[in-house]
Tab-separated table of C-alpha atoms in Angstrom:
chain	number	residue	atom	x	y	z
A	1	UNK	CA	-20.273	20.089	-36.388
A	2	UNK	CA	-24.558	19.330	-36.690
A	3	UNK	CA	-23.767	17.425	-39.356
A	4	UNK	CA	-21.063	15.620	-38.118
A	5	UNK	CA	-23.693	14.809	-34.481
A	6	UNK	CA	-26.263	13.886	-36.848
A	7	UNK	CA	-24.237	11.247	-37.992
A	8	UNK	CA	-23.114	10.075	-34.946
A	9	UNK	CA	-26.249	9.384	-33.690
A	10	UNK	CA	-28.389	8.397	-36.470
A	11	UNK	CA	-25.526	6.249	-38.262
A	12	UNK	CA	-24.712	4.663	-34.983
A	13	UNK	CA	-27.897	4.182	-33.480
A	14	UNK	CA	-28.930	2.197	-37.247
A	15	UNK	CA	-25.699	0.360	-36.718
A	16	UNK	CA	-26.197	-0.524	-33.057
A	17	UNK	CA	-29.738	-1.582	-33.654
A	18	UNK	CA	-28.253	-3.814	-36.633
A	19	UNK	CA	-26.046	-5.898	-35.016
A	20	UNK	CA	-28.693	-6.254	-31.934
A	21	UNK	CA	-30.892	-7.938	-34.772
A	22	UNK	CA	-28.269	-10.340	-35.136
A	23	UNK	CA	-27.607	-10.792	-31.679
A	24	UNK	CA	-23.880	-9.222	-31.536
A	25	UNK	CA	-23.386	-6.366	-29.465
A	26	UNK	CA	-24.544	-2.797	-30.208
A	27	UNK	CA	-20.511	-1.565	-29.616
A	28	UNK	CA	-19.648	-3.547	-33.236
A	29	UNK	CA	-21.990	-1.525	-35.089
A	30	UNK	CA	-21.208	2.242	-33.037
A	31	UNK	CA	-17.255	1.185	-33.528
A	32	UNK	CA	-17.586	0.346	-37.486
A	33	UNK	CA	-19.357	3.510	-37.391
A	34	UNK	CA	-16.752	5.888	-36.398
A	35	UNK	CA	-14.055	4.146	-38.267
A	36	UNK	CA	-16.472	4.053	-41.468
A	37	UNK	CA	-17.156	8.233	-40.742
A	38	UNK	CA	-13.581	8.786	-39.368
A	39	UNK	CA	-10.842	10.887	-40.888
A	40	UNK	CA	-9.046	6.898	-42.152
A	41	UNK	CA	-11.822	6.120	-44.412
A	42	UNK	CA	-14.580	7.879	-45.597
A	43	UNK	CA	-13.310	11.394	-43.255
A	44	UNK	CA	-17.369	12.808	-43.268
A	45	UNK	CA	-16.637	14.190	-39.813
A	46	UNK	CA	-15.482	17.477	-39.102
A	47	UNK	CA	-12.260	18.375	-38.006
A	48	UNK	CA	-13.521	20.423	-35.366
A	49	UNK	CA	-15.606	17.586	-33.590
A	50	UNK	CA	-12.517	15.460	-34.285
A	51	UNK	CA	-10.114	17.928	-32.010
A	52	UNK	CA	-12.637	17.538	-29.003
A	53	UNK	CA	-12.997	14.052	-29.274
A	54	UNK	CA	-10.946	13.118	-26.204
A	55	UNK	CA	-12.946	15.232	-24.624
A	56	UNK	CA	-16.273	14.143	-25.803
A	57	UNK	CA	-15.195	10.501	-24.445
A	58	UNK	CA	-14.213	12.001	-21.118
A	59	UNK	CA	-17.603	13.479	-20.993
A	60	UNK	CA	-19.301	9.853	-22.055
A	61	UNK	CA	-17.186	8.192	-19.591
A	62	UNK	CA	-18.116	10.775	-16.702
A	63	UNK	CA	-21.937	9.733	-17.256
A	64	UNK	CA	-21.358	6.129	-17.034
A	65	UNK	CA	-19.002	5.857	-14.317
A	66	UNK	CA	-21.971	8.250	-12.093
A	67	UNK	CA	-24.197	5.864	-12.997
A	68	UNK	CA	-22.010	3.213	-11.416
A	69	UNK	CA	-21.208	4.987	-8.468
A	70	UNK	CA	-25.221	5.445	-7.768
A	71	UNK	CA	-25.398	1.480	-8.093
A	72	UNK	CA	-22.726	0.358	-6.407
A	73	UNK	CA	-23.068	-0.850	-3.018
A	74	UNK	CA	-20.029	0.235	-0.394
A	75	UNK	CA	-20.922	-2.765	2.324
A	76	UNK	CA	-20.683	-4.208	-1.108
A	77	UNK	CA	-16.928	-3.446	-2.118
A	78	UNK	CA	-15.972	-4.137	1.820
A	79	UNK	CA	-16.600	-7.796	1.548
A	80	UNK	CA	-14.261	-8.081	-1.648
A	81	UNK	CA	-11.451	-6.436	-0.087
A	82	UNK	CA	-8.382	-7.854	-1.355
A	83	UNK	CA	-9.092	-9.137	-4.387
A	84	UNK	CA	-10.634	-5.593	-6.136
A	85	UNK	CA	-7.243	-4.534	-4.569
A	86	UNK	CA	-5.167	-7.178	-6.681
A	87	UNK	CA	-7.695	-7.009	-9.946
A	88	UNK	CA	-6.408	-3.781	-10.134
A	89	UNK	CA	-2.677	-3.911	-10.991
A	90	UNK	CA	-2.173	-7.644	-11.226
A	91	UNK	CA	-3.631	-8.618	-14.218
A	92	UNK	CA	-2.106	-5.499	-16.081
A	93	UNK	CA	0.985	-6.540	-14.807
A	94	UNK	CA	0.902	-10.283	-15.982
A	95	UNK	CA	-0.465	-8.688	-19.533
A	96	UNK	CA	2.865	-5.981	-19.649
A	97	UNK	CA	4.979	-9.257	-18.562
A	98	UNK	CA	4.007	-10.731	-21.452
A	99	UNK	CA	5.025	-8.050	-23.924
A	100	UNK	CA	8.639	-7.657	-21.965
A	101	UNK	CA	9.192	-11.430	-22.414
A	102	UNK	CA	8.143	-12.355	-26.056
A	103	UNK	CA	7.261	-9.009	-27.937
A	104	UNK	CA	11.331	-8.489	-28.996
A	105	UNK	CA	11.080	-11.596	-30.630
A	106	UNK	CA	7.899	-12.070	-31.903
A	107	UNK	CA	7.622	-8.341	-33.294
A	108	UNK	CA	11.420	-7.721	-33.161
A	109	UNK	CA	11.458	-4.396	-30.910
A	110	UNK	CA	13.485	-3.486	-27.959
A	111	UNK	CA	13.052	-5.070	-24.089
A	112	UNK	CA	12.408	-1.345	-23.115
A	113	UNK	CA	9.739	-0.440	-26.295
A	114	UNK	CA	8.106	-3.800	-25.656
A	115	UNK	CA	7.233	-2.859	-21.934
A	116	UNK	CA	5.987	0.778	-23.610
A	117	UNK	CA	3.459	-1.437	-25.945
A	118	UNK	CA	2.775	-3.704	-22.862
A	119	UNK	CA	1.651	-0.799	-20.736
A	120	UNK	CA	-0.346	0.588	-23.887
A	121	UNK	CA	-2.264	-2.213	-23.956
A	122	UNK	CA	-2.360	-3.726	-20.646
A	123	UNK	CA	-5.516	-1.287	-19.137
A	124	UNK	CA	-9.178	-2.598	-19.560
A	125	UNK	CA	-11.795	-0.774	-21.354
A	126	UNK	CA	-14.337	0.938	-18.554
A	127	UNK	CA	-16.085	2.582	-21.250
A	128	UNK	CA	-16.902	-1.664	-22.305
A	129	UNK	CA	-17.030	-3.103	-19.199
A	130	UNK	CA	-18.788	-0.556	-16.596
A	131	UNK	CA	-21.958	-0.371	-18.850
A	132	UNK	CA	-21.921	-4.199	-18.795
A	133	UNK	CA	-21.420	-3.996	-15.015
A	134	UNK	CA	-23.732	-1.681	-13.587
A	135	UNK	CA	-26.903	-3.898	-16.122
A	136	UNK	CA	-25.624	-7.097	-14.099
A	137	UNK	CA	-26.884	-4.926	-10.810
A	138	UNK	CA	-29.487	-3.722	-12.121
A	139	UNK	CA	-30.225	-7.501	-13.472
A	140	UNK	CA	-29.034	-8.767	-9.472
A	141	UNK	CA	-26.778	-11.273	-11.696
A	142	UNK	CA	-23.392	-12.243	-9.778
A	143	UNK	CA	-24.230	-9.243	-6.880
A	144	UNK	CA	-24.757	-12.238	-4.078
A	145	UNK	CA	-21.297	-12.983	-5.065
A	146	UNK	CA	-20.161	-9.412	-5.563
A	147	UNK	CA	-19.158	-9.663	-8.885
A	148	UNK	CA	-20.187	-7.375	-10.898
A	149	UNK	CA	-18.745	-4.661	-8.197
A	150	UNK	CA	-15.562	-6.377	-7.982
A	151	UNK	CA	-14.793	-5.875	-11.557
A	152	UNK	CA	-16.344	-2.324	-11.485
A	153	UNK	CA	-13.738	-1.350	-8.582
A	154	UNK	CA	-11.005	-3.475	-10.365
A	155	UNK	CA	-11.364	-1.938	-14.186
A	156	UNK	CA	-11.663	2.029	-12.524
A	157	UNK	CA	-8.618	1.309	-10.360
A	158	UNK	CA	-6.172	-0.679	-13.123
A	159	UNK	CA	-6.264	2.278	-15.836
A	160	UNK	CA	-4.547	4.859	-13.505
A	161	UNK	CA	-1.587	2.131	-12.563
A	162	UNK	CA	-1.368	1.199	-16.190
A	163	UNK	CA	-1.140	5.167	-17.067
A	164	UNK	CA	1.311	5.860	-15.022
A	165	UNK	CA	3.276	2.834	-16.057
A	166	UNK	CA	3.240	4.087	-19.625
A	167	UNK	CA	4.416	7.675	-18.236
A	168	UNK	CA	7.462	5.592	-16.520
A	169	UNK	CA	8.746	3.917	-19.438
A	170	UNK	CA	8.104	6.600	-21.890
A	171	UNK	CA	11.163	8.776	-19.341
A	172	UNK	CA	13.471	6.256	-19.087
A	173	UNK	CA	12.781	5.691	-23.108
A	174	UNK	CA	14.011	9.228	-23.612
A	175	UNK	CA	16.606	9.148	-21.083
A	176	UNK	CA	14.767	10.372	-17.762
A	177	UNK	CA	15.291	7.237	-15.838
A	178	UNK	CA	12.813	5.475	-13.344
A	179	UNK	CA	11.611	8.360	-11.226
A	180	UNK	CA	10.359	6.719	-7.826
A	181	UNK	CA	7.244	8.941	-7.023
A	182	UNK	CA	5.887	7.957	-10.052
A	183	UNK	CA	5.514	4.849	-8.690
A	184	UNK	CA	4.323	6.362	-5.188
A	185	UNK	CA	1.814	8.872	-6.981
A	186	UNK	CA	-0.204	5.422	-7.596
A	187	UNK	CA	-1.518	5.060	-4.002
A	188	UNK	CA	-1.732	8.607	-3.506
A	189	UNK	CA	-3.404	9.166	-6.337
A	190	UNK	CA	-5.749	6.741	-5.397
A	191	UNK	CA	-6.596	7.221	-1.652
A	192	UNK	CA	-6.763	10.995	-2.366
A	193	UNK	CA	-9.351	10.509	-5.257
A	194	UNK	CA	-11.488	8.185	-2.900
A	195	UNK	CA	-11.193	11.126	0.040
A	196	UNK	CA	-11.809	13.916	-2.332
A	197	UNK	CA	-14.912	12.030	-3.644
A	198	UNK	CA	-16.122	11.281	-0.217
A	199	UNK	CA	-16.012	15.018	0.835
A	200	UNK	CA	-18.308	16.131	-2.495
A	201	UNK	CA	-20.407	13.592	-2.102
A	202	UNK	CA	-21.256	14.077	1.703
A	203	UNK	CA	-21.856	17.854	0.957
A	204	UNK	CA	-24.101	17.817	-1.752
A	205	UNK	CA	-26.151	15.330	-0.198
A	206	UNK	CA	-26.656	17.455	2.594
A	207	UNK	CA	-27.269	20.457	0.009
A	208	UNK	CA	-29.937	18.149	-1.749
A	209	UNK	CA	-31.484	17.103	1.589
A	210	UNK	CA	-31.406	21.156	2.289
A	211	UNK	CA	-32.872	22.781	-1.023
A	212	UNK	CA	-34.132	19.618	-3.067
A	213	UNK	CA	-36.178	17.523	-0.816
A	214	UNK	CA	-39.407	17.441	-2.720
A	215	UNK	CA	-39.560	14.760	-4.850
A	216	UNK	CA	-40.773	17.240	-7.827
A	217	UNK	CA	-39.724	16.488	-11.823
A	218	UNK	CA	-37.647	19.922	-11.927
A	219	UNK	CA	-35.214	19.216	-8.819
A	220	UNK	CA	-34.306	15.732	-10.100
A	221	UNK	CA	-33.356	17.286	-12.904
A	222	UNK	CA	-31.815	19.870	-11.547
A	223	UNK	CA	-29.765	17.306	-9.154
A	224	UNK	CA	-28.670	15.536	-12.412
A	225	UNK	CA	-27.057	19.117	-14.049
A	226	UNK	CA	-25.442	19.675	-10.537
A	227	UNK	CA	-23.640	16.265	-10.075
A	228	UNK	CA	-22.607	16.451	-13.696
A	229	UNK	CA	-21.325	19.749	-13.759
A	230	UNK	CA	-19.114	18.980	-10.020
A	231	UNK	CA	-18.201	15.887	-11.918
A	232	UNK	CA	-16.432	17.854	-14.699
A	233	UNK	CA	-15.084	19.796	-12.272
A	234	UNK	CA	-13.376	16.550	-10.091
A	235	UNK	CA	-11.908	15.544	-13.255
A	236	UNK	CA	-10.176	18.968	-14.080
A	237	UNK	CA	-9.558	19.328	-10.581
A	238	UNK	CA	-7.009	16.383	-12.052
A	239	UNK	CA	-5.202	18.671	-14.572
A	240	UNK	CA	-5.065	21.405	-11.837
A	241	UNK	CA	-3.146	19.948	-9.452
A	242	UNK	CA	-1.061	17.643	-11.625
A	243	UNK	CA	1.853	19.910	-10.818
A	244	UNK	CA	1.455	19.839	-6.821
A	245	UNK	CA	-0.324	16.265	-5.917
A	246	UNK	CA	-1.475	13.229	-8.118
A	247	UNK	CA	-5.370	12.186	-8.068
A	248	UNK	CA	-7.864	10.318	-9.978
A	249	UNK	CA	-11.304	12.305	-10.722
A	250	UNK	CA	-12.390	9.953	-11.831
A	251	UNK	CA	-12.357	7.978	-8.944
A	252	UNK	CA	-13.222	10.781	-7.467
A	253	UNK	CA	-16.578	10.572	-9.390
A	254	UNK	CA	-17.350	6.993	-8.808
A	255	UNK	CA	-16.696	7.615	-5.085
A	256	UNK	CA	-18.845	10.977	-4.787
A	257	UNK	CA	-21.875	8.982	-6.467
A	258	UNK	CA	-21.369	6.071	-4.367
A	259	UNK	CA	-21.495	8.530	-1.087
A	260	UNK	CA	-24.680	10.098	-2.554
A	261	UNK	CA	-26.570	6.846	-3.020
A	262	UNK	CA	-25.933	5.857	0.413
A	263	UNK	CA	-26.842	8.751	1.807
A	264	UNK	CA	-29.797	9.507	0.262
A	265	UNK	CA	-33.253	7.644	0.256
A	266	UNK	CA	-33.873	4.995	-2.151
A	267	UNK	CA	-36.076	6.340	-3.821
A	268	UNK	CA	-34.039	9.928	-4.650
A	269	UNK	CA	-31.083	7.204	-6.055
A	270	UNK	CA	-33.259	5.468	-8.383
A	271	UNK	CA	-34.495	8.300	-9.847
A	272	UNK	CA	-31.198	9.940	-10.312
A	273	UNK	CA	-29.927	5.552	-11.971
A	274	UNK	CA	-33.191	6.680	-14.269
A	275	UNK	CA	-32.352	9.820	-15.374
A	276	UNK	CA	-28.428	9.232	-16.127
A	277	UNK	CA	-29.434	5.700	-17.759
A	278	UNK	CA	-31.294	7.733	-20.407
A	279	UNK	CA	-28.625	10.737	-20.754
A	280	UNK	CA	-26.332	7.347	-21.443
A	281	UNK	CA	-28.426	6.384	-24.247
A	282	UNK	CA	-26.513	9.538	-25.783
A	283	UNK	CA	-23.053	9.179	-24.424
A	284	UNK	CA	-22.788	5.752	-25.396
A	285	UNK	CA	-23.198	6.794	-29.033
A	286	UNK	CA	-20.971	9.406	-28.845
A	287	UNK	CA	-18.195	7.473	-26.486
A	288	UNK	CA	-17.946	4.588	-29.359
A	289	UNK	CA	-18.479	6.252	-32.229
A	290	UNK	CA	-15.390	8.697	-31.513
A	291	UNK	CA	-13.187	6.113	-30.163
A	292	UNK	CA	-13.662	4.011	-33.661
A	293	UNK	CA	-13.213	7.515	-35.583
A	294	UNK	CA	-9.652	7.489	-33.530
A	295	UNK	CA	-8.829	4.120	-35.063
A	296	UNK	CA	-6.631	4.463	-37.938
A	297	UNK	CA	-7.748	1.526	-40.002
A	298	UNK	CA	-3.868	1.916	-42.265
A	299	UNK	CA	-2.154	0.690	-38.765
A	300	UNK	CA	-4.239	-2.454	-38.650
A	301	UNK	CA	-2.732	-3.818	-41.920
A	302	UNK	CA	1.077	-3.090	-40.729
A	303	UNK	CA	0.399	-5.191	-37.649
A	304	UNK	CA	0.674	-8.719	-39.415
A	305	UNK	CA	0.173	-11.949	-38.083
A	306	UNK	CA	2.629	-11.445	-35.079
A	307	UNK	CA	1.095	-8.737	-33.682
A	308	UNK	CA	-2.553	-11.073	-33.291
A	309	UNK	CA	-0.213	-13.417	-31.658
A	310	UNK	CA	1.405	-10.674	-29.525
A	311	UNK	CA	-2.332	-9.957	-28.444
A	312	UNK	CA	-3.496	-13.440	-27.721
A	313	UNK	CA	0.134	-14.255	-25.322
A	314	UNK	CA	-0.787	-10.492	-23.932
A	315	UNK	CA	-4.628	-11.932	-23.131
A	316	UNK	CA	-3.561	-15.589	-22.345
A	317	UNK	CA	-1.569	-14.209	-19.234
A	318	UNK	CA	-3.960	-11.373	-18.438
A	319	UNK	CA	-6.055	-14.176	-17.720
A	320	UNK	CA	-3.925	-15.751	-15.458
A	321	UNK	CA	-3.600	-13.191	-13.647
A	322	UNK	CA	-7.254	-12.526	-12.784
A	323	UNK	CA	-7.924	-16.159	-12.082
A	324	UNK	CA	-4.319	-15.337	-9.286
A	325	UNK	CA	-6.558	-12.689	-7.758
A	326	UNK	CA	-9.676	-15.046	-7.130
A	327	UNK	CA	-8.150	-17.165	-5.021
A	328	UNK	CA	-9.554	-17.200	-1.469
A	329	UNK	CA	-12.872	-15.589	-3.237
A	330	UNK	CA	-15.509	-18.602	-2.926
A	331	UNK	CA	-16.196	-18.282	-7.264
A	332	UNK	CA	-16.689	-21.112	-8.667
A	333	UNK	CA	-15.476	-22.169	-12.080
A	334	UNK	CA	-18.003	-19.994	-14.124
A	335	UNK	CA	-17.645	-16.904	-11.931
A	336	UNK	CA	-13.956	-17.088	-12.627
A	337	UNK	CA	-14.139	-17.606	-15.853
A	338	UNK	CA	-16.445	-14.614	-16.662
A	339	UNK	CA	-14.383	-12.373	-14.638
A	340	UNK	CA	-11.644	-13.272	-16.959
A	341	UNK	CA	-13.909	-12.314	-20.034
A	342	UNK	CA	-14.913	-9.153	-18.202
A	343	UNK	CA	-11.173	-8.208	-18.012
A	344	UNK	CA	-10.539	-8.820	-21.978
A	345	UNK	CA	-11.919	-5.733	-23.809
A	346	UNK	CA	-9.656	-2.982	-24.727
A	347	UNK	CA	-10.788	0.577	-25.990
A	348	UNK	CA	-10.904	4.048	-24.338
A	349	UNK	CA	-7.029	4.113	-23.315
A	350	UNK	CA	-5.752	2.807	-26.181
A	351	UNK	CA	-7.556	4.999	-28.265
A	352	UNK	CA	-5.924	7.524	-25.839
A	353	UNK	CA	-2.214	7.065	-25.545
A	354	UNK	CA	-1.421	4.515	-28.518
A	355	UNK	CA	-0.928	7.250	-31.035
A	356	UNK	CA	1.616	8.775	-28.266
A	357	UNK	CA	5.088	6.936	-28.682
A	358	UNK	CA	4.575	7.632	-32.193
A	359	UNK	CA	3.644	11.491	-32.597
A	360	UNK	CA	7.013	11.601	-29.731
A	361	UNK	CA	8.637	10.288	-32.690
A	362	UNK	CA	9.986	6.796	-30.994
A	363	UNK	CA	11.331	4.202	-33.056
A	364	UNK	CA	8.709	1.948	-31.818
A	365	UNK	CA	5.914	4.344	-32.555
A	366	UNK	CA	4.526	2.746	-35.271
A	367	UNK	CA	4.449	-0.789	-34.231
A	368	UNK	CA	2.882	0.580	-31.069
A	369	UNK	CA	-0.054	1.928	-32.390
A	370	UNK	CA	-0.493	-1.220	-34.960
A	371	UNK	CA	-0.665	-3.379	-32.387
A	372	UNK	CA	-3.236	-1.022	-30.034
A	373	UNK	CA	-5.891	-0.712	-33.156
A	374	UNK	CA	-5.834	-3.822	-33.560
A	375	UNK	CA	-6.034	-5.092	-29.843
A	376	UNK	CA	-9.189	-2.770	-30.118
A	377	UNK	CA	-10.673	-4.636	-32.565
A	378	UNK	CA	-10.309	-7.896	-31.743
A	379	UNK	CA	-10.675	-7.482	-27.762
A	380	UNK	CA	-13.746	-4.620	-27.560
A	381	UNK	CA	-16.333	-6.554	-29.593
A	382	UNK	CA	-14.884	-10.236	-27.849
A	383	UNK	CA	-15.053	-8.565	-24.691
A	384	UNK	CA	-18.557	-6.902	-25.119
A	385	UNK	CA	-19.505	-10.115	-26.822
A	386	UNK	CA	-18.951	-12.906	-24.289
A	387	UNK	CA	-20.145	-10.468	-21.511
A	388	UNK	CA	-23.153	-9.791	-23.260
A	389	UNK	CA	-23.607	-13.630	-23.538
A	390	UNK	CA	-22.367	-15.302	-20.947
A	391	UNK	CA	-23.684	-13.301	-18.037
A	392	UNK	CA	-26.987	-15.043	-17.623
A	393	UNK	CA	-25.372	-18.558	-17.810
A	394	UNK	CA	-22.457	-17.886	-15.676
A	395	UNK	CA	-23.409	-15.682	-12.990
A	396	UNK	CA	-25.743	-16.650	-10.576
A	397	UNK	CA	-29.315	-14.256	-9.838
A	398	UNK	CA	-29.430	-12.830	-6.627
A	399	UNK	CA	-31.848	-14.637	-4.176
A	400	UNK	CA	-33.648	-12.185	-1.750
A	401	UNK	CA	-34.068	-13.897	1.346
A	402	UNK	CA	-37.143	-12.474	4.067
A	403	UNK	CA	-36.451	-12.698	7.870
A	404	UNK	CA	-38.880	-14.700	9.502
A	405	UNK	CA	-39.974	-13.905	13.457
């Protein structure tokens, strides 16, 4: 397993600093890594870093989404409102649309395995996009506006609707039928994520306020190992009660961070952005690397022409669904139009569940997973790439403004 970490982080950090010579983004050259190291090509990792690798991501993604909780702004998210409400199931829904209406003839499936690819690959990629997100506040590009939260909302709340989509028409697949409070589990799982995330936050704030005050090296640290560790512990609080009551840890997470920058002084919450923007240095590598070692390059040859097309009908009406959910906002043209690029990459959940219909041995199973490896590599690096640079051209920087008496 060394071996196998030494790679990962040596390989992908020479990769990453590659392509940022050549001004394409540093998730090309960590993704060609894992599929280069992966078990579908070259297979130089071992098999006992491969069977944690969900795991590993989880852990990645836990690090970035704290980071974004600690920069996100609540007064912030307030004045979006409805539209990080709508970016959060209507886009997905326009994209699964898409599948339902011209997947059977385009790729020649079923109505009901169409909707099962749809839902596969109708979730954005927050491993992609909240990095991306949480540099435009730190940068103050598109905040005036809210944009950058708006997405970051939008992206953590449309994976856990698209999820439990996929779990829907996976049981009427096998003969379950549509069970209703799968469908109500979304809002609960939701609201009780946000309330659960609320409580932890408020008391370890007070704990830090109580036993960390001092503003010494060792008890920032020790902050950071205590919000990571009750992190973990949100998002297996998940599996735990999966049986009794739905809920997201990880908005959980995002919500518990956001409570603890509030709360605390300024200068306690940039030193905690510091410290986890350094330990992400790490989980990036990791994160991309293992989703690319997921990819199973074979599957991208079976897809075929149809299955690009599939993707690009899939992207066109994503897209008209975000621009839907802007309306009322006060964007202008290149606002909308990078919140639609924002809303194109595709990674972490399709690397997640696109192997599933297939090891559940569905007819479609095959074509599923084709068409999610390939959606990942056309949509992560296009995604990553016109973020990357459009951002600065599109968005607008925030302009401070002083009170005068």
């Amino acid at each position: 397993m060394l071996t196998s970490l030494a790679f990962i982080f040596l390989i992908g950090l020479c990769a990453a600093a590659v392509c940022r010579k050549i001004h394409l983004p540093r998730i090309l050259g960590m993704l060609g890594t894992g599929i280069l190291l992966g078990p579908y090509v070259l297979n130089m990792l071992d098999s006992t870093i491969l069977g944690i690798s969900a795991e590993l991501r989880q852990m990645a993604l836990v690090i970035i989404l704290i980071k974004a909780g600690l920069s996100l702004d609540l007064g912030d998210l307030k004045k979006i409102g409805r539209p990080a409400v709508l970016m959060a199931f209507l886009p997905a829904l326009f994209e699964i649309a898409a599948f339902v209406l011209f997947a059977p003839a385009i790729l020649g499936i079923e109505r009901l395995e169409a909707a099962i690819m749809g839902a596969v690959l109708g979730a954005v990629s927050p491993a992609v996009v909240v990095p991306r997100m949480v540099n435009l506040i730190e940068e103050r590009l598109g905040t005036n506006q809210g944009i950058p939260q708006l997405i970051l909302a939008g992206a953590s709340l449309d994976d856990v609707f698209v999820i439990v989509l996929f779990t829907t028409f996976l049981g009427i697949e096998q003969g379950n039928g549509i069970q209703v409070m799968d469908f109500v589990s979304v809002p609960i799982s939701i609201l009780l994520g946000l309330l659960l995330g609320v409580v932890v936050g408020l008391v370890l704030t007070r704990s830090f306020e109580r036993h960390y005050a001092r503003q010494e090296p060792i008890r920032n640290s020790t902050k950071v190992i205590i919000l990571l560790g009750v992190s973990f512990l949100l998002l297996a609080a998940e599996e735990w009660l999966e049986e009794v009551v739905p809920l997201s840890g990880l908005l959980a997470i995002m919500s518990m961070s956001m409570v603890i920058a509030m709360r605390s002084i300024p200068s306690v919450t940039k030193r905690l952005q510091e410290k986890y923007g350094k330990l992400w240095l790490a989980a990036e590598l990791i994160l991309f690397v293992m989703v690319g070692a997921a990819v199973d390059i074979r599957y991208t040859l079976e897809a075929g022409p149809g299955a690009v097309l599939m993707i690009a009908l899939g992207l066109a009406c994503r897209s008209i669904g975000v621009s839907l959910c802007l309306i009322g906002t006060g964007f202008d043209r290149r606002e909308r139009l990078y919140c639609v690029i924002a809303y194109l990459p595709k990674a972490t959940v399709q690397a997640a569940i696109g192997s599933v219909p297939l090891s559940m041995g569905l007819p479609c199973g095959s074509i599923v997973l084709s068409v999610a490896v390939l959606a990942i590599l056309i949509t992560a690096p296009l995604g990553a790439l016109g973020m990357d640079l459009s951002g600065a051209h599109l968005l607008k920087k925030e302009i401070k403004t002083t009170d005068h008496v």
